[in-house]
Short mmCIF file of C-alpha atoms and ligand atoms in Angstrom, two decimals:
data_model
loop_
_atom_site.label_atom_id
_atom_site.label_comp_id
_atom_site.label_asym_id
_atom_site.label_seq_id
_atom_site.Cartn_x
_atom_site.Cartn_y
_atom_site.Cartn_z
CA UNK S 1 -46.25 -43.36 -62.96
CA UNK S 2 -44.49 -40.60 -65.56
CA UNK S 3 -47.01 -38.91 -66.91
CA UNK S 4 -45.97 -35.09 -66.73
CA UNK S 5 -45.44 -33.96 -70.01
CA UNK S 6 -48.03 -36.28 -72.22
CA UNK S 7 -50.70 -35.10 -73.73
CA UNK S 8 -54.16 -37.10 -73.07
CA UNK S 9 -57.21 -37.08 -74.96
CA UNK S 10 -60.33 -38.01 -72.84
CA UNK S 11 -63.89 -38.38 -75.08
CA UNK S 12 -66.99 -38.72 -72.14
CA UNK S 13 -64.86 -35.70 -70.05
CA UNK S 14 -68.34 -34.36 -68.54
CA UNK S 15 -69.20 -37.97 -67.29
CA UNK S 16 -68.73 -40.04 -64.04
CA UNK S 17 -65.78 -41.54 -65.00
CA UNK S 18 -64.54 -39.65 -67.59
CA UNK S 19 -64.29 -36.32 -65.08
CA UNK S 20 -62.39 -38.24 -62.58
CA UNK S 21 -60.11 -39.63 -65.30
CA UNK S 22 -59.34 -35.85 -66.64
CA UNK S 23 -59.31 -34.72 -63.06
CA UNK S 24 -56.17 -37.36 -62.27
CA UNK S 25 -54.00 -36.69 -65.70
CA UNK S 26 -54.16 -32.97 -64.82
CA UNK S 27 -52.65 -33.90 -61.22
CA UNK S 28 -50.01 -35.89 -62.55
CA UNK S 29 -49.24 -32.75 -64.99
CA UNK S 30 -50.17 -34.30 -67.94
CA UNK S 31 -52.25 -32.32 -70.27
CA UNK S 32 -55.88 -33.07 -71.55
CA UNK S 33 -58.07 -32.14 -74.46
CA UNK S 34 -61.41 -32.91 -72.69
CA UNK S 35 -64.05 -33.88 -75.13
CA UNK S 36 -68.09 -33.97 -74.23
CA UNK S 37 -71.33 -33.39 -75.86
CA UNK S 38 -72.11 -31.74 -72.63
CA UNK S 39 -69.00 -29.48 -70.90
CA UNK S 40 -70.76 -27.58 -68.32
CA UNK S 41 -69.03 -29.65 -65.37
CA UNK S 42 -65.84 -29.32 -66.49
CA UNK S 43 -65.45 -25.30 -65.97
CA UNK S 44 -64.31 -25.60 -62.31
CA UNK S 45 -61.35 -27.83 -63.71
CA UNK S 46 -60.65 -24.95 -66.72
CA UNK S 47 -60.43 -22.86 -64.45
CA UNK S 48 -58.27 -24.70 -61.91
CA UNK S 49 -55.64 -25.97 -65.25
CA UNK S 50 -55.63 -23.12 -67.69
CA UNK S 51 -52.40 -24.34 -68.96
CA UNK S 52 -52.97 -27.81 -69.11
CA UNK S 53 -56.80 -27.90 -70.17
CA UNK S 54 -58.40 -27.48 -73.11
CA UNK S 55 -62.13 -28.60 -73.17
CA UNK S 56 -63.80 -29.48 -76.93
CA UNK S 57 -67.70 -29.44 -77.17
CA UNK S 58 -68.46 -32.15 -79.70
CA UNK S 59 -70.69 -34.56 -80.88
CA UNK S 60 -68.45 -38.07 -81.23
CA UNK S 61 -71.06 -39.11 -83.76
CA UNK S 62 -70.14 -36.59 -86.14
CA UNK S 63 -67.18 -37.45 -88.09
CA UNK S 64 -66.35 -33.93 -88.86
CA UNK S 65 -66.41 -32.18 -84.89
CA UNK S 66 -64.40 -35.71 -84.20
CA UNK S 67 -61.59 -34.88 -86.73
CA UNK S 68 -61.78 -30.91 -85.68
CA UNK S 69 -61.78 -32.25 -81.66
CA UNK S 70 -58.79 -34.00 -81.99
CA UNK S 71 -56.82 -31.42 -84.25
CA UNK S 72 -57.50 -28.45 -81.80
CA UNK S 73 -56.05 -30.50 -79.19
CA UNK S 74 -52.87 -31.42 -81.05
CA UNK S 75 -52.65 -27.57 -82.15
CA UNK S 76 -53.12 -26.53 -78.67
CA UNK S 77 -50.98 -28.96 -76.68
CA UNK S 78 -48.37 -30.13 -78.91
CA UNK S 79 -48.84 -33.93 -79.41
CA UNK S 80 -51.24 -37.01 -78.67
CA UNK S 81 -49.77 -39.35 -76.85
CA UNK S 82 -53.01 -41.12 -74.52
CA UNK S 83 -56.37 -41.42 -76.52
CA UNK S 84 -59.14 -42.52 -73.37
CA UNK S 85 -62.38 -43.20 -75.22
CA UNK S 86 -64.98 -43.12 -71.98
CA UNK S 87 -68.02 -41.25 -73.38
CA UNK S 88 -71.14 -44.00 -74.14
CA UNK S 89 -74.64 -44.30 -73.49
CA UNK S 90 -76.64 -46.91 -71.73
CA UNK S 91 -79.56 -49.03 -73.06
CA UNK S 92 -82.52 -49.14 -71.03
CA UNK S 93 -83.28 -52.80 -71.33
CA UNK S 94 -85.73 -53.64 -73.38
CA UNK S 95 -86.75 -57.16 -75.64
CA UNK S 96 -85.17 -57.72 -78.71
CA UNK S 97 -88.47 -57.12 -80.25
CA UNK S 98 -88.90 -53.86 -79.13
CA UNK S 99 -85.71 -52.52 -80.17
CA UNK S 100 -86.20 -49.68 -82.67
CA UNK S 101 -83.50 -50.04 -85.35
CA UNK S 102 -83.15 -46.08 -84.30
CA UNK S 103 -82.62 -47.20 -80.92
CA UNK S 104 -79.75 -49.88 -82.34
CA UNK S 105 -77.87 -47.45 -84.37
CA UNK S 106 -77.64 -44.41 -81.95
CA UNK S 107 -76.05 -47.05 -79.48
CA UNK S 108 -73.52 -48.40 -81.77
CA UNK S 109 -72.74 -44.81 -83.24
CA UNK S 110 -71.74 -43.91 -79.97
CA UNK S 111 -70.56 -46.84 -77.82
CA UNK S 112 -68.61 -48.27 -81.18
CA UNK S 113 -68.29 -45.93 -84.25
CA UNK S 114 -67.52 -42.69 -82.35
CA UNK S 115 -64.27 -44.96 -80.96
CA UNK S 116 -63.49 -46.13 -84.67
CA UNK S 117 -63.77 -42.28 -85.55
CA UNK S 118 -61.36 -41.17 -82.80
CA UNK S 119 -58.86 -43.70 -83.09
CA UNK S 120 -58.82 -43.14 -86.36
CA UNK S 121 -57.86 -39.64 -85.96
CA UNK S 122 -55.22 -39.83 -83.34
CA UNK S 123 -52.81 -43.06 -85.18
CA UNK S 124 -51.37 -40.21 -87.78
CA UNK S 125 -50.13 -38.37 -84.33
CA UNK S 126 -48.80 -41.19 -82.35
CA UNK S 127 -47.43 -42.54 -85.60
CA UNK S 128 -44.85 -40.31 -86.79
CA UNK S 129 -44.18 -40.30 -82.57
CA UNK S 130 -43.42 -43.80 -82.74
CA UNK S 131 -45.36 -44.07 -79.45
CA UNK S 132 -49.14 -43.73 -77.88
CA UNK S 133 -51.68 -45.75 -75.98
CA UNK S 134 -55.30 -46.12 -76.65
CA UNK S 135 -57.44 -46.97 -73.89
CA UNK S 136 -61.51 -47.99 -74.62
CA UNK S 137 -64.31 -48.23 -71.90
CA UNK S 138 -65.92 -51.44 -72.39
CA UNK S 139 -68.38 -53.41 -70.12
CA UNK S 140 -68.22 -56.85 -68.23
CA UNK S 141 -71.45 -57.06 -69.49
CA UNK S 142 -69.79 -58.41 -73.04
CA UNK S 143 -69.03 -61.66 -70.69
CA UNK S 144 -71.83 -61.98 -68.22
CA UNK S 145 -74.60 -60.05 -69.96
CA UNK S 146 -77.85 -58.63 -68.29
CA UNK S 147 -81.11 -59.35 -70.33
CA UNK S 148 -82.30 -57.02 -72.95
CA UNK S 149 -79.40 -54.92 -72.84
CA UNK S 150 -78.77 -56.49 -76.37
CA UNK S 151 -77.85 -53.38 -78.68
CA UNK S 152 -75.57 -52.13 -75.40
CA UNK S 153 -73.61 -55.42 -74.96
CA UNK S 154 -73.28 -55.68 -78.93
CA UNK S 155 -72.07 -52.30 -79.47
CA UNK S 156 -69.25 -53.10 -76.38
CA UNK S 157 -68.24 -56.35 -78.26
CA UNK S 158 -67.67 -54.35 -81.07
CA UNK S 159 -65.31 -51.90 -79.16
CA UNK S 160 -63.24 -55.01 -77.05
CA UNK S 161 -62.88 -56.72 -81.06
CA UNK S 162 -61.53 -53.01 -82.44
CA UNK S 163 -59.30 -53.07 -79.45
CA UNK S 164 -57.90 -56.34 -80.57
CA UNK S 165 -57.84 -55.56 -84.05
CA UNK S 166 -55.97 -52.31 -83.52
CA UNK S 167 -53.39 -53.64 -80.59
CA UNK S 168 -52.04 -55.79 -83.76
CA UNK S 169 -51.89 -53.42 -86.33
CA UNK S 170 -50.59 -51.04 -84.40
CA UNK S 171 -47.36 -52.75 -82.50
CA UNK S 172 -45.41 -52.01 -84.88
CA UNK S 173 -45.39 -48.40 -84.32
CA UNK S 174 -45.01 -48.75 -80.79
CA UNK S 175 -48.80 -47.52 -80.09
CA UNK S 176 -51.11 -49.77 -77.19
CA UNK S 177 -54.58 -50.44 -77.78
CA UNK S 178 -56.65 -51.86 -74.58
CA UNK S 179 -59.51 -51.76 -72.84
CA UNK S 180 -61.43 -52.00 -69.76
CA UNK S 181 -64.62 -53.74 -68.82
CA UNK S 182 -65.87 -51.59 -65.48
CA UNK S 183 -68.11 -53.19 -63.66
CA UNK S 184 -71.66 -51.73 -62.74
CA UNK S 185 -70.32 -48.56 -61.47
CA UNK S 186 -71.65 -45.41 -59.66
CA UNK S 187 -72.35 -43.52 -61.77
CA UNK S 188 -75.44 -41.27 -63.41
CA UNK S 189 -75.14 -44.21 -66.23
CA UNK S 190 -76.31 -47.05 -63.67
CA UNK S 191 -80.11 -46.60 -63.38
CA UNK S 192 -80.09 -45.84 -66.76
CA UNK S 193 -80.20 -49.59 -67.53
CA UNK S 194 -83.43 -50.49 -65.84
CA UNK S 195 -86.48 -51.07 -67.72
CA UNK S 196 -87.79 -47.53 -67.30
CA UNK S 197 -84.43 -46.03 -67.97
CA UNK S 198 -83.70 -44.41 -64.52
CA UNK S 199 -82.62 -45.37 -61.47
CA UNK S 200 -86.00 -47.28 -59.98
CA UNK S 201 -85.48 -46.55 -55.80
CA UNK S 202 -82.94 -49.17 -54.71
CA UNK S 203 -81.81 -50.86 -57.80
CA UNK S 204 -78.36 -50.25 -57.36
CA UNK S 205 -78.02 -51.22 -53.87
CA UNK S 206 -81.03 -54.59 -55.04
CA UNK S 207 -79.50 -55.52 -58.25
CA UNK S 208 -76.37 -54.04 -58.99
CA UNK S 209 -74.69 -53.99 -56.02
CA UNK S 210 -75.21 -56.77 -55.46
CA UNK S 211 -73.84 -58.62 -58.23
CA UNK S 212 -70.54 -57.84 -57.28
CA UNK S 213 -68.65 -60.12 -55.26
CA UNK S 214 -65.89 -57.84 -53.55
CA UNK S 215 -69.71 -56.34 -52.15
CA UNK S 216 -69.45 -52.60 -53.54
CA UNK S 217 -70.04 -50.69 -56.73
CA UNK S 218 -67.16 -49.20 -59.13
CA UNK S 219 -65.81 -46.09 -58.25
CA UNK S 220 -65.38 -43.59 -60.63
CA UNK S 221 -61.72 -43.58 -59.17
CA UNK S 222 -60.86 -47.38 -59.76
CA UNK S 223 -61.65 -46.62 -63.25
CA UNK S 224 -59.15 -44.15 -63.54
CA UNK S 225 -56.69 -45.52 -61.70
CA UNK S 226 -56.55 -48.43 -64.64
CA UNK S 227 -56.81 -46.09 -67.22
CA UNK S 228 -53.93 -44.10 -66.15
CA UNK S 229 -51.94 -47.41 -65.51
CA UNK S 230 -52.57 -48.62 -69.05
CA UNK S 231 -51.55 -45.01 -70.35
CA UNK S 232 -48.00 -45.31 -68.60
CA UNK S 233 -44.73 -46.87 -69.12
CA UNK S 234 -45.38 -49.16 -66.07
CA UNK S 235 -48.33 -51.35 -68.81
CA UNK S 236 -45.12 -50.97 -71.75
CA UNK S 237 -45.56 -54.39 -72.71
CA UNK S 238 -49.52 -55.05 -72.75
CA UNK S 239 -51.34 -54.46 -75.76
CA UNK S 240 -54.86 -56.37 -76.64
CA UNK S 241 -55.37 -56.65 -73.08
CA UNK S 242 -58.49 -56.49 -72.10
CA UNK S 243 -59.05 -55.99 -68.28
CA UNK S 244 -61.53 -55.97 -65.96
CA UNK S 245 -62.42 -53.82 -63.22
CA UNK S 246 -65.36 -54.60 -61.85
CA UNK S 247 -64.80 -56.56 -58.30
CA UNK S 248 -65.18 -59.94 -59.52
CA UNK S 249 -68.67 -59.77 -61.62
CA UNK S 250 -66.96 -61.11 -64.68
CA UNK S 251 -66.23 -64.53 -63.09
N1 NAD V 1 -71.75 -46.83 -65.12
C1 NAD V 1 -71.65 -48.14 -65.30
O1 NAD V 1 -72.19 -48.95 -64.54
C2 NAD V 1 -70.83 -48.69 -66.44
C3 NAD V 1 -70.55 -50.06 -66.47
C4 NAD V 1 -69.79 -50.58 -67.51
C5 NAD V 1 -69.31 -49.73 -68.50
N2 NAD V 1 -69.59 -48.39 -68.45
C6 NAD V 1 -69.04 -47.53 -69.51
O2 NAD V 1 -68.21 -46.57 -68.89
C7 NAD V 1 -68.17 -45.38 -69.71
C8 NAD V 1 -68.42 -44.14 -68.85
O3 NAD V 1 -69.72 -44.22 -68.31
P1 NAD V 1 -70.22 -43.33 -67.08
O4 NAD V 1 -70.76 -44.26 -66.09
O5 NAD V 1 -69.19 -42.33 -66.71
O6 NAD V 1 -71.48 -42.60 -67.76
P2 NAD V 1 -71.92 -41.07 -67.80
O7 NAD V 1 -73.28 -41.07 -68.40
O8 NAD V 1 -71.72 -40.44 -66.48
O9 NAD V 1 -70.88 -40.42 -68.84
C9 NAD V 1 -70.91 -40.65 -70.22
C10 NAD V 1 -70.50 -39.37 -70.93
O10 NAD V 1 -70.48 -39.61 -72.35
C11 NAD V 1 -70.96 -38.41 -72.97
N3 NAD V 1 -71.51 -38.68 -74.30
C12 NAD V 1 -72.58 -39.48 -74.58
N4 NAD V 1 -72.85 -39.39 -75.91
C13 NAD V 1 -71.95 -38.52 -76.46
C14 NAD V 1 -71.73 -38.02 -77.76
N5 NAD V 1 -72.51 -38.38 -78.81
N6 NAD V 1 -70.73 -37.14 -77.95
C15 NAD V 1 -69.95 -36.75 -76.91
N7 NAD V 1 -70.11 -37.19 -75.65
C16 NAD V 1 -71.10 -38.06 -75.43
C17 NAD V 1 -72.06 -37.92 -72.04
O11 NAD V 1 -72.36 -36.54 -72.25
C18 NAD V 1 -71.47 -38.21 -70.66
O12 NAD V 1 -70.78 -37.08 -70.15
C19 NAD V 1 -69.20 -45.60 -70.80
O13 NAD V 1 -68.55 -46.01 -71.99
C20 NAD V 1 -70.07 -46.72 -70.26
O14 NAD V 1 -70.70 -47.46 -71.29
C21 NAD V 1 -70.33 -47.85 -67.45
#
């Protein structure tokens, strides 16, 4: 996989997934602009790739820290080639009746709109390159939803239609739009999506764990082992894919 050299944008850098994703483009010497609301996790890694880090506090919501995020990292690092949109939130689930509208629009502004703000400031870049590839964290849970997750699910269908949308706009200039539908994986996010909105004793191993046929939860790593794929010349020729990860829970 050739990635020395490229430039990677990761939004959700501070997360599960999204560390481990940063952690494996700085191994294969490509360089990252590592974007989180919260960065505290990521100083060991700063420290460890002064050259090839640069880590962006930011609020994806806000259209303005989005558009200054992305700049910062093209003025520090030269070019965007990889745009990994990771960060989300989780919806504890709840009945569609009890659903604040707050509750609806905080979980589309950041699980949808904050990857419609991103995207839309990396094309100019990996236009006049003639070449990038955008990668977006969806959820299985778009095709074999969990009850009252409704807002959560909605906000992913949103992000697998963009991904669509985009991959066919954007062919033409040589840039790849896909996405990945992790299954329930082990992460802080998991026990998030209980009722109570954490992780209630052994729902992971009860519920999630064991929805999943190949009989273990996501890693982290599997994640980033697809999203690094996807970002290299070996996935050249898929665009509007849309793949999942996630040990057979989507069938
Ligand atoms: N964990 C799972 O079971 C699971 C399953 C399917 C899909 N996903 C998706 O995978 C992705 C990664 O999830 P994870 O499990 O690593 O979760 P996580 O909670 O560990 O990480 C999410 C990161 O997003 C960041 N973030 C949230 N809101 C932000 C904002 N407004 N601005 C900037 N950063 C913000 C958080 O600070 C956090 O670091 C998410 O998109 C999630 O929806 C997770």
């Amino acid at each position: 996989m050739e990635l020395a050299k490229k430039v990677a944008i990761v939004t959700g850098a501070g997360g599960g997934m999204g560390k481990v994703v940063v952690e494996q483009f700085l191994e294969r010497g490509a360089s990252v602009g590592a974007i989180d609301l919260h960065i505290d996790g990521l100083e060991d890694l700063a420290g460890k790739y002064p050259q090839q880090l640069v880590v962006i506090q930011c609020n994806l919501t806000d259209e303005k820290s989005v558009e200054h995020a992305i700049k910062k990292t093209a003025e520090n690092l030269g070019r965007i080639d990889i745009l990994a949109n990771v960060a989300g939130i989780a919806q504890a689930a709840t009945d569609i009746e009890h659903v604040s509208l707050a509750d609806w629009e905080r979980i589309m502004a950041i699980n949808s709109t904050a990857v419609f703000l991103t995207s839309r400031a990396v094309v100019p870049y990996m236009k006049q390159q003639k070449s990038g590839s955008i990668i977006n964290i969806a959820s299985v849970s778009v095709d074999r939803p969990r009850p009252g997750l409704n807002a959560y699910v909605a906000s992913k269908g949103a992000t697998i239609s963009l991904t669509k949308a985009l991959a066919i706009e954007l062919a033409p200039y040589n840039i790849r739009v896909n996405a990945i539908n992790p299954g329930p994986a082990d992460t802080k996010m998991l026990g998030e999506f209980t009722a109570s909105g954490s992780d209630e004793g052994d729902t992971k191993e009860n519920i999630f764990r064991k929805s999943v046929p190949l009989g273990e939860l996501i890693t982290p790593e599997a994640i980033a082992n697809c999203v690094l794929y996807l970002s290299s010349d070996l996935a050249k020729m898929m665009t509007g894919s849309v793949v999942n990860v996630d040990g057979g829970r989507g069938i």
